[in-house]
mmCIF file with all atom_site columns, C-alpha atoms and ligand atoms in Angstrom:
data_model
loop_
_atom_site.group_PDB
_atom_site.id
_atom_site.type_symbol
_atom_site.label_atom_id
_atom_site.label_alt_id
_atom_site.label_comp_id
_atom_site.label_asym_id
_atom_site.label_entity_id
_atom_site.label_seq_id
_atom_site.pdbx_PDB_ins_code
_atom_site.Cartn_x
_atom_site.Cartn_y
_atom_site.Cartn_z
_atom_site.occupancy
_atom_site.B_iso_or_equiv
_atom_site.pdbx_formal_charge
_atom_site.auth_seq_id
_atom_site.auth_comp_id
_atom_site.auth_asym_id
_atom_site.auth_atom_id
_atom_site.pdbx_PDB_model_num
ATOM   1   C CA . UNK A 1 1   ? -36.370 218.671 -132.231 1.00 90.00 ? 168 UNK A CA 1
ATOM   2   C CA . UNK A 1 2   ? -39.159 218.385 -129.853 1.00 95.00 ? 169 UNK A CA 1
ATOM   3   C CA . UNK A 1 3   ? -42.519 219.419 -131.098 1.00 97.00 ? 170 UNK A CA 1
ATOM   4   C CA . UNK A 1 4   ? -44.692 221.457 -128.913 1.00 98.00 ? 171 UNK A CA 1
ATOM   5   C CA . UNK A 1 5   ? -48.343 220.473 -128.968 1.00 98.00 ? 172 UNK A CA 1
ATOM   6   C CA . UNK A 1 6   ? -51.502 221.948 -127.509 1.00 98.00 ? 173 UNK A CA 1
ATOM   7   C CA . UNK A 1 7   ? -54.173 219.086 -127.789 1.00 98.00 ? 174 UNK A CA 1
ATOM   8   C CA . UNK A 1 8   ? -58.032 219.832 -128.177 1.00 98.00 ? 175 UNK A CA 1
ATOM   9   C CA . UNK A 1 9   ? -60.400 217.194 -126.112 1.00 98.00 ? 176 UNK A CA 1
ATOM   10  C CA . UNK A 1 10  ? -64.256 217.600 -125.833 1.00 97.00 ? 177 UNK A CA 1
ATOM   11  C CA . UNK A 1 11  ? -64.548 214.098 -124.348 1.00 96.00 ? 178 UNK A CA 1
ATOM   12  C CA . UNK A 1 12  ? -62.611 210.849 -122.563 1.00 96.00 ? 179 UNK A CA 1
ATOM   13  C CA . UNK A 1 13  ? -59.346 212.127 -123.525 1.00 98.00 ? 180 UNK A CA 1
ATOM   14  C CA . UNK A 1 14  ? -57.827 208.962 -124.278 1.00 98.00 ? 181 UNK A CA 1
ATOM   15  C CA . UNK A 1 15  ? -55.528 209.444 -126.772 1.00 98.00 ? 182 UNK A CA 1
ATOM   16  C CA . UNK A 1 16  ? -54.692 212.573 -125.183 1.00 98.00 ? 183 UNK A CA 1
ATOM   17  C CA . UNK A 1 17  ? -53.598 210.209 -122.642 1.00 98.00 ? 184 UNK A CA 1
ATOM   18  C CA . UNK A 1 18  ? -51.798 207.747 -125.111 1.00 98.00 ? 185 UNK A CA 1
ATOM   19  C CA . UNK A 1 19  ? -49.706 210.899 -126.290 1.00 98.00 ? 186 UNK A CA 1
ATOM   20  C CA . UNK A 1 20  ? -49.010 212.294 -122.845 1.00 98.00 ? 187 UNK A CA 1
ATOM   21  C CA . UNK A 1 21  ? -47.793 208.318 -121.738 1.00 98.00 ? 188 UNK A CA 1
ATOM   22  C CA . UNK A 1 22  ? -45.240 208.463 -124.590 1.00 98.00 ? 189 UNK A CA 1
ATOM   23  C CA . UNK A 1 23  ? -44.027 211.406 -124.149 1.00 98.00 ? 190 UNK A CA 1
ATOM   24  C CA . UNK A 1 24  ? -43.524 210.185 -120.603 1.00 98.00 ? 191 UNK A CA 1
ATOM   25  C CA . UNK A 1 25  ? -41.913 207.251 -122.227 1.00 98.00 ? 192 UNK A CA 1
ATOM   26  C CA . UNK A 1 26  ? -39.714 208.805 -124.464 1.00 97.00 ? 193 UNK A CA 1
ATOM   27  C CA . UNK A 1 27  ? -41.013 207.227 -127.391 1.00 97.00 ? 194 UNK A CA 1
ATOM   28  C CA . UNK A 1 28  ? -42.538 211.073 -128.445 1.00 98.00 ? 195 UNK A CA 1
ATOM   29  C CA . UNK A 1 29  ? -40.145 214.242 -128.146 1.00 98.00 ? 196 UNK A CA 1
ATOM   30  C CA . UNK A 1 30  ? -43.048 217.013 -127.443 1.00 98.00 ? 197 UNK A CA 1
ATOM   31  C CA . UNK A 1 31  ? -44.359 218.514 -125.009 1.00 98.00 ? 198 UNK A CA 1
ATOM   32  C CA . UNK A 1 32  ? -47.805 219.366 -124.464 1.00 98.00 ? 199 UNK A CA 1
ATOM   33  C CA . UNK A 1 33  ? -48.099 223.282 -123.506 1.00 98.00 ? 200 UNK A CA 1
ATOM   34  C CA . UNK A 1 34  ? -51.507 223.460 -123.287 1.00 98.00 ? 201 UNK A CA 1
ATOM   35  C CA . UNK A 1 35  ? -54.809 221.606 -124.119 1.00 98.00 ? 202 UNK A CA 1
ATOM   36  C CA . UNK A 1 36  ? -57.902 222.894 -124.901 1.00 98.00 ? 203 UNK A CA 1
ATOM   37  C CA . UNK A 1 37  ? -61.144 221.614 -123.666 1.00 98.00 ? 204 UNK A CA 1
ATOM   38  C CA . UNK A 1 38  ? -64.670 222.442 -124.988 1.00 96.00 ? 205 UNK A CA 1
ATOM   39  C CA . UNK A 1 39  ? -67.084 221.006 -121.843 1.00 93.00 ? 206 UNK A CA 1
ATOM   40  C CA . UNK A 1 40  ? -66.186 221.023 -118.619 1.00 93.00 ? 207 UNK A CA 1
ATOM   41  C CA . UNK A 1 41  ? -67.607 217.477 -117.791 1.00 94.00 ? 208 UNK A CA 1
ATOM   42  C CA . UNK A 1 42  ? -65.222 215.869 -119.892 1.00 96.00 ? 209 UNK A CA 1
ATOM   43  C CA . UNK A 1 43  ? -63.106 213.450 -118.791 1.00 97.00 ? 210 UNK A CA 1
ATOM   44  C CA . UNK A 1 44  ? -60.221 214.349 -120.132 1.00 97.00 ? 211 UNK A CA 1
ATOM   45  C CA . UNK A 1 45  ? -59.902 216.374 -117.740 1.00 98.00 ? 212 UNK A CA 1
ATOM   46  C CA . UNK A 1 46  ? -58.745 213.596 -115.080 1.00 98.00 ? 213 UNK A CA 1
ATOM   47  C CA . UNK A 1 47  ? -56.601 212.798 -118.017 1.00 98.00 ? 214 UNK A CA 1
ATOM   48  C CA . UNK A 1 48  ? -54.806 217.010 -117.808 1.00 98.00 ? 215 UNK A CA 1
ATOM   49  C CA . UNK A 1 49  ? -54.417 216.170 -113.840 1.00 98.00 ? 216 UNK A CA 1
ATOM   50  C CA . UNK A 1 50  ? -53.001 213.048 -113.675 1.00 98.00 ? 217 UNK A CA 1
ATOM   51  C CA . UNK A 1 51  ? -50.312 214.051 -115.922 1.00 98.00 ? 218 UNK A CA 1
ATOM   52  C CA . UNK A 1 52  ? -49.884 217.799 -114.689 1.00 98.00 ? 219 UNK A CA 1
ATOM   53  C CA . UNK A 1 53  ? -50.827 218.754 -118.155 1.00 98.00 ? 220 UNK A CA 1
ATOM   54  C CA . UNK A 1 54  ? -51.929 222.779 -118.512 1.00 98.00 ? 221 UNK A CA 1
ATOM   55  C CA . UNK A 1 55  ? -54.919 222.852 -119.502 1.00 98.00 ? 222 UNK A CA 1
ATOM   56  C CA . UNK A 1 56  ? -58.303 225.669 -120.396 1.00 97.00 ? 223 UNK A CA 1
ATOM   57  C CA . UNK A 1 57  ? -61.560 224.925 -120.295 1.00 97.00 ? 224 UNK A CA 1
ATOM   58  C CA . UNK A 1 58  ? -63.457 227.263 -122.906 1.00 97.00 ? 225 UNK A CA 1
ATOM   59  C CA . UNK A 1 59  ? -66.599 226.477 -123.036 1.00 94.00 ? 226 UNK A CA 1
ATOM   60  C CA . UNK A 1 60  ? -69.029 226.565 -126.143 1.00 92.00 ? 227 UNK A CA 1
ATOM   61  C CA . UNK A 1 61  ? -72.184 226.704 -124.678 1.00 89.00 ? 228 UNK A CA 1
ATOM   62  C CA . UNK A 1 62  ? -73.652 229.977 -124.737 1.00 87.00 ? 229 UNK A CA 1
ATOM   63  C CA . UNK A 1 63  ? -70.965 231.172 -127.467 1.00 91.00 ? 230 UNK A CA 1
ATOM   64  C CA . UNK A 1 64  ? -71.627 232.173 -131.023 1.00 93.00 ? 231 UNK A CA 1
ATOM   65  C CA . UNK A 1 65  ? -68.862 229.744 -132.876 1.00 93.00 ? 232 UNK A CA 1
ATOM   66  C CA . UNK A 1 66  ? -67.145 232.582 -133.829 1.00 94.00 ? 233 UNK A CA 1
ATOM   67  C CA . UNK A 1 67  ? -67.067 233.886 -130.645 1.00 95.00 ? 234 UNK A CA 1
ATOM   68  C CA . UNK A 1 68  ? -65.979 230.791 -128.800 1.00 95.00 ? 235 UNK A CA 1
ATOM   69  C CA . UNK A 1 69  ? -63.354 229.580 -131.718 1.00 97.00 ? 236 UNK A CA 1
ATOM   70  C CA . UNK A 1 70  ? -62.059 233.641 -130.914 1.00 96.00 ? 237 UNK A CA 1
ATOM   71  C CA . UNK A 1 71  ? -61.015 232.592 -127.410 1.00 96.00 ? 238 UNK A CA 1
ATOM   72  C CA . UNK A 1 72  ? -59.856 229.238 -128.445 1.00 97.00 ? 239 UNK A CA 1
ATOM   73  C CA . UNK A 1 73  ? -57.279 231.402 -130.655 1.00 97.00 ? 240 UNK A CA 1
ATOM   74  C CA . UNK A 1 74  ? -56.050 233.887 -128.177 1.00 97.00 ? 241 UNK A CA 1
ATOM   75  C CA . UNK A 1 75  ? -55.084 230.916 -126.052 1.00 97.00 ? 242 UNK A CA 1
ATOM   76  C CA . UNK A 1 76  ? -53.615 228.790 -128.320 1.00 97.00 ? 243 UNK A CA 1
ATOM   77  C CA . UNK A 1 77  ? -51.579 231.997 -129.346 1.00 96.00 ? 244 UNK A CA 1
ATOM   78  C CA . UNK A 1 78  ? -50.476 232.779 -126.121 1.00 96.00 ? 245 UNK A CA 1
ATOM   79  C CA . UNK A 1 79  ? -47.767 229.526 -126.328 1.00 96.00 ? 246 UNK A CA 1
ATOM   80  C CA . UNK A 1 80  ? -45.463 228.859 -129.023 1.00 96.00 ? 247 UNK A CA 1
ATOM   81  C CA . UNK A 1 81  ? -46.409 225.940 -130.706 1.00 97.00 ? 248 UNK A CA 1
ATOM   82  C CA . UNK A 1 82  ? -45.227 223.749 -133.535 1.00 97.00 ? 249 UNK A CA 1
ATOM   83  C CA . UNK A 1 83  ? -49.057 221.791 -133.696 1.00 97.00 ? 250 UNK A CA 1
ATOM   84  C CA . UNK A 1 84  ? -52.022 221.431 -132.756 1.00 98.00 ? 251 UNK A CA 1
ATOM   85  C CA . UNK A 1 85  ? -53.297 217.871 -132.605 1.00 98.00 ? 252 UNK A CA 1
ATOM   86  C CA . UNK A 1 86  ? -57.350 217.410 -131.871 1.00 98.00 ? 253 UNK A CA 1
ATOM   87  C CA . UNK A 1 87  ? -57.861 214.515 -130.184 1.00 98.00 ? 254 UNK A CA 1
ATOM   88  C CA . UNK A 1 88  ? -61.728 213.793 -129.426 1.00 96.00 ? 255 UNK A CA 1
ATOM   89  C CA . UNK A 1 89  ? -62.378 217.346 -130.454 1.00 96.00 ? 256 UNK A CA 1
ATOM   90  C CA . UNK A 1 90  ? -66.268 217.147 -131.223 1.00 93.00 ? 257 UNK A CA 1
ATOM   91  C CA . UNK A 1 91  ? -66.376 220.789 -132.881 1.00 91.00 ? 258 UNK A CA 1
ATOM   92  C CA . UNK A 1 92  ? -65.544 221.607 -136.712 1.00 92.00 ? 259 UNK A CA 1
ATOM   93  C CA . UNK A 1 93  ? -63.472 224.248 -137.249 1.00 95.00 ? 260 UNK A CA 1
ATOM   94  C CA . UNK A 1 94  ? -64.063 227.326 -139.362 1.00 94.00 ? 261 UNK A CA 1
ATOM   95  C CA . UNK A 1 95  ? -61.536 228.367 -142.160 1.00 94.00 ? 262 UNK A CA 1
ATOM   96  C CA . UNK A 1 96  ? -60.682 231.237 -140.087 1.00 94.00 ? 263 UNK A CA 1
ATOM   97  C CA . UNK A 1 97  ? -59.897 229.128 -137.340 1.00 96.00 ? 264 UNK A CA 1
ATOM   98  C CA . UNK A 1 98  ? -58.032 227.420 -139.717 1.00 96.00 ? 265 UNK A CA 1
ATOM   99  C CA . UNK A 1 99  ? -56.021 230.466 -141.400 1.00 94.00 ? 266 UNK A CA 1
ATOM   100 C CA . UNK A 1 100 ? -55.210 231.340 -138.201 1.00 94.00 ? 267 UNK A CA 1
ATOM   101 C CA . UNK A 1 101 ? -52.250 228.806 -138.324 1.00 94.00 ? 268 UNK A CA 1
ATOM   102 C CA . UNK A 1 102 ? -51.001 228.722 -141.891 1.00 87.00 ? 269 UNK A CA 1
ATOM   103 C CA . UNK A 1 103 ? -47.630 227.589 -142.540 1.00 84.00 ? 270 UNK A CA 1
ATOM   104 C CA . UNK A 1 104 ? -45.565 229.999 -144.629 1.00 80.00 ? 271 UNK A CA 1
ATOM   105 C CA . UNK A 1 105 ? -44.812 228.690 -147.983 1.00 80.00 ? 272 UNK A CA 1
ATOM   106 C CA . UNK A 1 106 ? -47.168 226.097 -147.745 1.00 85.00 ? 273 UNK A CA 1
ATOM   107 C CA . UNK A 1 107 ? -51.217 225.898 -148.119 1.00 88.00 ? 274 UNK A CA 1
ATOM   108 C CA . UNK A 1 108 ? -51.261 223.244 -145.368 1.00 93.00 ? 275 UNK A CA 1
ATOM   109 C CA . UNK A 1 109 ? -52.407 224.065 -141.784 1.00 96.00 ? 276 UNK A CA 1
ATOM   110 C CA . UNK A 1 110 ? -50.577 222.327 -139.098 1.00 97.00 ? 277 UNK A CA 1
ATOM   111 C CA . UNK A 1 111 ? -54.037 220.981 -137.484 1.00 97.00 ? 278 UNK A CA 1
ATOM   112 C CA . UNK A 1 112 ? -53.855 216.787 -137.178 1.00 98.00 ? 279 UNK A CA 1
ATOM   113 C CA . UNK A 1 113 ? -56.643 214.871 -136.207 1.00 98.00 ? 280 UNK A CA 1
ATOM   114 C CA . UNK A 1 114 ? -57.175 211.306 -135.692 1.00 98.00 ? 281 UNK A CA 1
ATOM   115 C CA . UNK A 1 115 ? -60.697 209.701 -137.112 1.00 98.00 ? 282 UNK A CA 1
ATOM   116 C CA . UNK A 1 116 ? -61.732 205.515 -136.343 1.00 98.00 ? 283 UNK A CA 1
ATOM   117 C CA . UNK A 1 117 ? -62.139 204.858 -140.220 1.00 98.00 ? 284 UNK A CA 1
ATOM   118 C CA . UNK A 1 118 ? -60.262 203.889 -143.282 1.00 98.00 ? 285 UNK A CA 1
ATOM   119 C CA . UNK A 1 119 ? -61.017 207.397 -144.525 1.00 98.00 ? 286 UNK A CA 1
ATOM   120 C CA . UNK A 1 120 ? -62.559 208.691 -147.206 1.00 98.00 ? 287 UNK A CA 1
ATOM   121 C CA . UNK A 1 121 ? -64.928 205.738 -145.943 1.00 98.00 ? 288 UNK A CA 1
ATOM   122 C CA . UNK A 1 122 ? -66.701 206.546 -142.997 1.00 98.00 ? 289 UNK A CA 1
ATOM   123 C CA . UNK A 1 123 ? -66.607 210.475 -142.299 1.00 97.00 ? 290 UNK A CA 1
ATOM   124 C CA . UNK A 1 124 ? -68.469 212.484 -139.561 1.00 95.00 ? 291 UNK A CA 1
ATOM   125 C CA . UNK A 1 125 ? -69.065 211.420 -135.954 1.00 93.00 ? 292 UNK A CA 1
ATOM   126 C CA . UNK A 1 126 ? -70.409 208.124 -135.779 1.00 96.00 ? 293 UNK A CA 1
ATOM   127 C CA . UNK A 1 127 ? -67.938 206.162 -137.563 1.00 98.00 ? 294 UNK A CA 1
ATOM   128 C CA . UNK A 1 128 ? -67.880 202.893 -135.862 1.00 98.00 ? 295 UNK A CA 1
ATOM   129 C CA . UNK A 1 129 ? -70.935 202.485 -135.808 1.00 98.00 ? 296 UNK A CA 1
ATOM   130 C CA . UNK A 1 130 ? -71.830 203.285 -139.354 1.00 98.00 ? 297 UNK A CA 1
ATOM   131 C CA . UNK A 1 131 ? -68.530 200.839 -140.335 1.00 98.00 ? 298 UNK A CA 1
ATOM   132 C CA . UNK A 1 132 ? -69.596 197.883 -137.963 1.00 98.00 ? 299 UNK A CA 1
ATOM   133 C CA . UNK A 1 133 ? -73.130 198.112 -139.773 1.00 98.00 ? 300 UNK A CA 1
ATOM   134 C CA . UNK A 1 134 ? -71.795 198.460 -142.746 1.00 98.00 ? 301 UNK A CA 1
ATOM   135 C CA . UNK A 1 135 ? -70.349 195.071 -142.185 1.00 97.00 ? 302 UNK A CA 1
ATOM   136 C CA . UNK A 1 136 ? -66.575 195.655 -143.076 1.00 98.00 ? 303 UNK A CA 1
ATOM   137 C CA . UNK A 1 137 ? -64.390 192.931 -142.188 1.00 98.00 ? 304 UNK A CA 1
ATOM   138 C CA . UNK A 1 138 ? -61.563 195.500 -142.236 1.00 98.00 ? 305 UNK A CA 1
ATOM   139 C CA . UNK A 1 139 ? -61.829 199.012 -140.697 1.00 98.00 ? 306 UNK A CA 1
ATOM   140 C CA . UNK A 1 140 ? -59.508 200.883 -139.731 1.00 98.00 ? 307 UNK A CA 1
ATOM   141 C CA . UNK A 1 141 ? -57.650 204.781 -138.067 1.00 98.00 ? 308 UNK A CA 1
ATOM   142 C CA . UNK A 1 142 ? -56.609 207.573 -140.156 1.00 98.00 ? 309 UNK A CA 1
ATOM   143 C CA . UNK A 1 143 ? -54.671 210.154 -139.064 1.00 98.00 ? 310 UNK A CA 1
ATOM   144 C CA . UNK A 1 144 ? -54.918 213.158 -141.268 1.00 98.00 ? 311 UNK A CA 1
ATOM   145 C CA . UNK A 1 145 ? -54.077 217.032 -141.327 1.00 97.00 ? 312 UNK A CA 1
ATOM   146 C CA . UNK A 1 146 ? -57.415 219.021 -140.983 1.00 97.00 ? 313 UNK A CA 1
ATOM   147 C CA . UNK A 1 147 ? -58.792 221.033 -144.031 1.00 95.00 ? 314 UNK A CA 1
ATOM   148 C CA . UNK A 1 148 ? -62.030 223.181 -144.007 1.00 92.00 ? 315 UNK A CA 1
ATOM   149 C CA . UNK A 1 149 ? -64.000 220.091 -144.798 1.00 92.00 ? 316 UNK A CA 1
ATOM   150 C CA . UNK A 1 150 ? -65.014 217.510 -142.300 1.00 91.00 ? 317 UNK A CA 1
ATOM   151 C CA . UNK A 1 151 ? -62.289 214.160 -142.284 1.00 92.00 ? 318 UNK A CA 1
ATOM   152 C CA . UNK A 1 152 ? -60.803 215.900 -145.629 1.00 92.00 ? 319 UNK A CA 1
ATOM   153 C CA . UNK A 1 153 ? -57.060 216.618 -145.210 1.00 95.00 ? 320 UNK A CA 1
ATOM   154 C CA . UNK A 1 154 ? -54.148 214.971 -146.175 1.00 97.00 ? 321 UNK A CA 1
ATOM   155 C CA . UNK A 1 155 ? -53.892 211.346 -144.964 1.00 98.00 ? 322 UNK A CA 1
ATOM   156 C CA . UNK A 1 156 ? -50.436 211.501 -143.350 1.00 98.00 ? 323 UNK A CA 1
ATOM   157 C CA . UNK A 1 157 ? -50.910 207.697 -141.748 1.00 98.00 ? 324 UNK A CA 1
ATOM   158 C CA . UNK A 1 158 ? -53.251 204.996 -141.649 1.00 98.00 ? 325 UNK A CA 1
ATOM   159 C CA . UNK A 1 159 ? -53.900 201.415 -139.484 1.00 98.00 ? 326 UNK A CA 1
ATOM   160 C CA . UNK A 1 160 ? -56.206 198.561 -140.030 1.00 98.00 ? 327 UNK A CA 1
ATOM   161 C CA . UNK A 1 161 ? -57.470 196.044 -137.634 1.00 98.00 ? 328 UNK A CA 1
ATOM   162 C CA . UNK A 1 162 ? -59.576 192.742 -138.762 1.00 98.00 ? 329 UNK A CA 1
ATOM   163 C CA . UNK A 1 163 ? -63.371 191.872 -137.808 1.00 98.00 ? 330 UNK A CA 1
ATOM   164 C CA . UNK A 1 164 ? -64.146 188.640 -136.594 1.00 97.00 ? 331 UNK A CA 1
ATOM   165 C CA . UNK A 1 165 ? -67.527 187.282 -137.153 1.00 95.00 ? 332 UNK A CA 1
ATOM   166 C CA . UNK A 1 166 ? -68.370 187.153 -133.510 1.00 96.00 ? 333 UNK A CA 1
ATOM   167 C CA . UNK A 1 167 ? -67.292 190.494 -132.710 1.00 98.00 ? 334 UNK A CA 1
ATOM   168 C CA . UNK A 1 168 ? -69.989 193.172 -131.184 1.00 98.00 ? 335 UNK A CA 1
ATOM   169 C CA . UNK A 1 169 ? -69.679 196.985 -131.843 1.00 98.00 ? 336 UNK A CA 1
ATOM   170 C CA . UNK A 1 170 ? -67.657 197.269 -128.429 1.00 98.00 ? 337 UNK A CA 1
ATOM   171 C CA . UNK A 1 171 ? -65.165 194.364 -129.649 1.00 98.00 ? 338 UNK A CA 1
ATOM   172 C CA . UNK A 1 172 ? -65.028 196.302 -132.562 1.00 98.00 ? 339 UNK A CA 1
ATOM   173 C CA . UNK A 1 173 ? -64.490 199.901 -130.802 1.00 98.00 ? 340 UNK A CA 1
ATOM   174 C CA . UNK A 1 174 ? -61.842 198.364 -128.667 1.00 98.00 ? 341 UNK A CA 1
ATOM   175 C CA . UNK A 1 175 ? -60.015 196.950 -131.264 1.00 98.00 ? 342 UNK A CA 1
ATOM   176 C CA . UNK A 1 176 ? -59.808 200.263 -133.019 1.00 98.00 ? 343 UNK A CA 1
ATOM   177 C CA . UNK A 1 177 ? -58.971 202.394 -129.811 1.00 98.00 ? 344 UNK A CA 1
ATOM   178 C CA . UNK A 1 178 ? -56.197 199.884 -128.904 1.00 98.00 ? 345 UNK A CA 1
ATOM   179 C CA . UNK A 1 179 ? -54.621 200.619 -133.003 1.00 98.00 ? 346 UNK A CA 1
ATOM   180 C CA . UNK A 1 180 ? -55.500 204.477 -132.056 1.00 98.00 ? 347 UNK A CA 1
ATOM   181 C CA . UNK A 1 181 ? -53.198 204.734 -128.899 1.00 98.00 ? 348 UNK A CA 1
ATOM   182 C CA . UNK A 1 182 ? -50.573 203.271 -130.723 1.00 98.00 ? 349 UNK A CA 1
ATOM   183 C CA . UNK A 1 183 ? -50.816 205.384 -133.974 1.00 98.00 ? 350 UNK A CA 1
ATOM   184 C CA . UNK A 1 184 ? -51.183 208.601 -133.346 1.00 98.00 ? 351 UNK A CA 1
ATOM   185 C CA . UNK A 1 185 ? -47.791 208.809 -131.078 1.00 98.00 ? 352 UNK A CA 1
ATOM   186 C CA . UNK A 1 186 ? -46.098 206.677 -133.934 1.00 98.00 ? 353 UNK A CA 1
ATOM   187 C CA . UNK A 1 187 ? -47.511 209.599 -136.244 1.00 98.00 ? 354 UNK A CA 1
ATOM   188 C CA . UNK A 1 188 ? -46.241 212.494 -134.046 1.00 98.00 ? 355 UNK A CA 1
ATOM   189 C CA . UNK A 1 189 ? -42.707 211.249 -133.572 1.00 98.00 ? 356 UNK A CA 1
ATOM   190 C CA . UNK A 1 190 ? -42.614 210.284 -137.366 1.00 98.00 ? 357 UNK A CA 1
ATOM   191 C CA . UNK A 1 191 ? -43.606 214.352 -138.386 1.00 97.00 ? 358 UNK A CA 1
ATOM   192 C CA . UNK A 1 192 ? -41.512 215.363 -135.693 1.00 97.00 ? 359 UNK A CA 1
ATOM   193 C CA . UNK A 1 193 ? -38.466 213.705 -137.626 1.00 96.00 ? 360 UNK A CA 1
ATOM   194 C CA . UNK A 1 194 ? -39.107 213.123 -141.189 1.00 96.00 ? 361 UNK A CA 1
ATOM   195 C CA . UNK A 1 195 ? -41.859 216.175 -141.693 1.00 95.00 ? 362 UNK A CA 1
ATOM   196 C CA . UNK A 1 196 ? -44.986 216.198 -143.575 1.00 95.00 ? 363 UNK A CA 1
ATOM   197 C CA . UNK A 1 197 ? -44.756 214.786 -147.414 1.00 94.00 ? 364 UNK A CA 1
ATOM   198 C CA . UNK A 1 198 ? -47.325 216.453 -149.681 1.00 94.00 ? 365 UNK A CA 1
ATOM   199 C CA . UNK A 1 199 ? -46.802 217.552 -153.436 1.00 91.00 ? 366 UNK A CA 1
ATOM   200 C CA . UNK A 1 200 ? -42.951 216.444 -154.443 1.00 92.00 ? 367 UNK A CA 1
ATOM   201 C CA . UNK A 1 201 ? -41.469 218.479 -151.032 1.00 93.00 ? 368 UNK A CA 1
ATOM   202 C CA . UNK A 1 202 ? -40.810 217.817 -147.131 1.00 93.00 ? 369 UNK A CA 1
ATOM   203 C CA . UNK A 1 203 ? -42.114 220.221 -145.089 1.00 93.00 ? 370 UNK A CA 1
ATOM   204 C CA . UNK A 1 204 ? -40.349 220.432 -141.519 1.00 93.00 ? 371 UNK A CA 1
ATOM   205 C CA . UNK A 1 205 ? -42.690 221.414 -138.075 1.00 93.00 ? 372 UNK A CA 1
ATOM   206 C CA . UNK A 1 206 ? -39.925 224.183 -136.832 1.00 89.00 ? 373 UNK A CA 1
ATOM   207 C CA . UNK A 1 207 ? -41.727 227.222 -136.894 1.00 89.00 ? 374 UNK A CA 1
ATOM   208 C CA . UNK A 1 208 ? -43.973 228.603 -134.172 1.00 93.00 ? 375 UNK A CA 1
ATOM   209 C CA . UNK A 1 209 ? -47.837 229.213 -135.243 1.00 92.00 ? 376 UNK A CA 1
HETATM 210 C C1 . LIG B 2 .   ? -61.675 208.609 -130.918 1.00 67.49 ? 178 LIG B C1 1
HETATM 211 O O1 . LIG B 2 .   ? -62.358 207.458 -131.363 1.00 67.49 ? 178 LIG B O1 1
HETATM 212 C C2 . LIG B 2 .   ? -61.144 209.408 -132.066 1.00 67.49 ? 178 LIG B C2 1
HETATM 213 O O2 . LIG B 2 .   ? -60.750 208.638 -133.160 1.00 67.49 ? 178 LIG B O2 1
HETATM 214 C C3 . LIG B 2 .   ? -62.331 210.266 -132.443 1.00 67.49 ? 178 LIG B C3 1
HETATM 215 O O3 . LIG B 2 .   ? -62.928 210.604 -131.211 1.00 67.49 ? 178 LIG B O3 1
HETATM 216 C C4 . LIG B 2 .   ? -62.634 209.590 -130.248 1.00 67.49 ? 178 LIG B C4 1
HETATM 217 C C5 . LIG B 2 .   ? -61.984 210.291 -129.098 1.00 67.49 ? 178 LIG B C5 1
HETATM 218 O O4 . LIG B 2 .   ? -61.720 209.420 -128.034 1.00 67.49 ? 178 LIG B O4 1
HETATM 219 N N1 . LIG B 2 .   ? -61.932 211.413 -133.222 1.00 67.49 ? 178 LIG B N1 1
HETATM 220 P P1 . LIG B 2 .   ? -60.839 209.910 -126.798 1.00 67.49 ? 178 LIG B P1 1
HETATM 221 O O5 . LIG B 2 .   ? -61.493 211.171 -126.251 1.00 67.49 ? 178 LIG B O5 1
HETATM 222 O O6 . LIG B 2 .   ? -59.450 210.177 -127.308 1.00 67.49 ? 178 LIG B O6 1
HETATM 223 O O7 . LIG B 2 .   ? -60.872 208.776 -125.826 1.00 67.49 ? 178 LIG B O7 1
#
């Protein structure tokens, strides 16, 4: 099967780019119909035209949530898609967002994000930081499905790397960003043939959303 994806960036876009290079690898079947970015000074952007990649700008600023998650939806429904995988995407969504992509027969909701902590350590934007202050000598990437709570969902996969003494925060960051690049493809290929675990059953990414 190949999984279509529409991927939502706010910022650098580079796992967007990690996910677009395997699929240009073959070590991902997808494609990526569409991706969805919140600010149009975001680098990811360079990212959507050096790969050809389709991609809207919607804008929050100036937009009620509602209202700008509204237009988010209408796009995202206009192409048939299998996931939707945020990548960088600095915005929580809503539980109508959310329940705007159920799965039938299932109380998941095919939303996957990727956060740079062993989760449940670690939640919310700055997690790097807060982790290298902490003083872990192991962090690590999670990549979980999205729930209506911030870094909640089910963990489908997760990475470590190891903190040496010497290390600053950007040693630390670019440890963790090399394990992302490599995960999160890993993770897509591995739903896209063995499906999502959760409670005793195997649920398959084959319908459209
Ligand atoms: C990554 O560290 C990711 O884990 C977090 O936001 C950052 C996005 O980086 N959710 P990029 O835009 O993919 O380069």
């Amino acid at each position: 099967m190949v999984l279509n994806l529409a991927v939502m960036v706010s910022g650098r876009g580079s796992n967007l780019e990690a996910i677009a290079q395997s699929i240009v690898d073959k070590r991902l079947d997808a494609r990526i119909k569409l991706v969805i970015i919140n600010n149009d000074e975001a680098k990811g952007i360079d990212v959507c035209k050096k790969y050809s990649l389709n991609y809207e700008i919607i804008e929050h600023k100036n937009l009620k949530r509602q209202d700008h998650e509204a237009k988010v939806i209408e796009k995202l429904k206009s192409h048939e898609l299998n996931l939707i995988v945020l990548a960088g995407y600095m915005r929580v969504l809503t539980k109508d967002f959310l329940n705007s992509f159920k799965l039938d027969n299932c109380d998941l909701y095919p939303v996957i994000n990727i956060h740079p902590s062993l989760l449940p350590a670690f939640p919310g934007s700055n997690a790097y930081e807060e982790a290298f202050n902490y003083g872990v000598k192991v962090s690590g990437i999670t990549v979980h499905l999205v729930d209506e709570k911030v870094d909640n969902g089910l963990i489908i996969d997760q990475a470590c790397f190891y903190r040496d003494n010497n290390d600053s925060l950007d040693d630390f960051k670019a440890k963790g960003l090399k394990v992302e690049h490599e995960l999160y493809p890993k993770v897509l290929q591995d739903i896209n043939k063995n499906g999502i675990y959760y409670q005793h059953k195997t649920y398959y990414l084959n319908q459209y959303i």
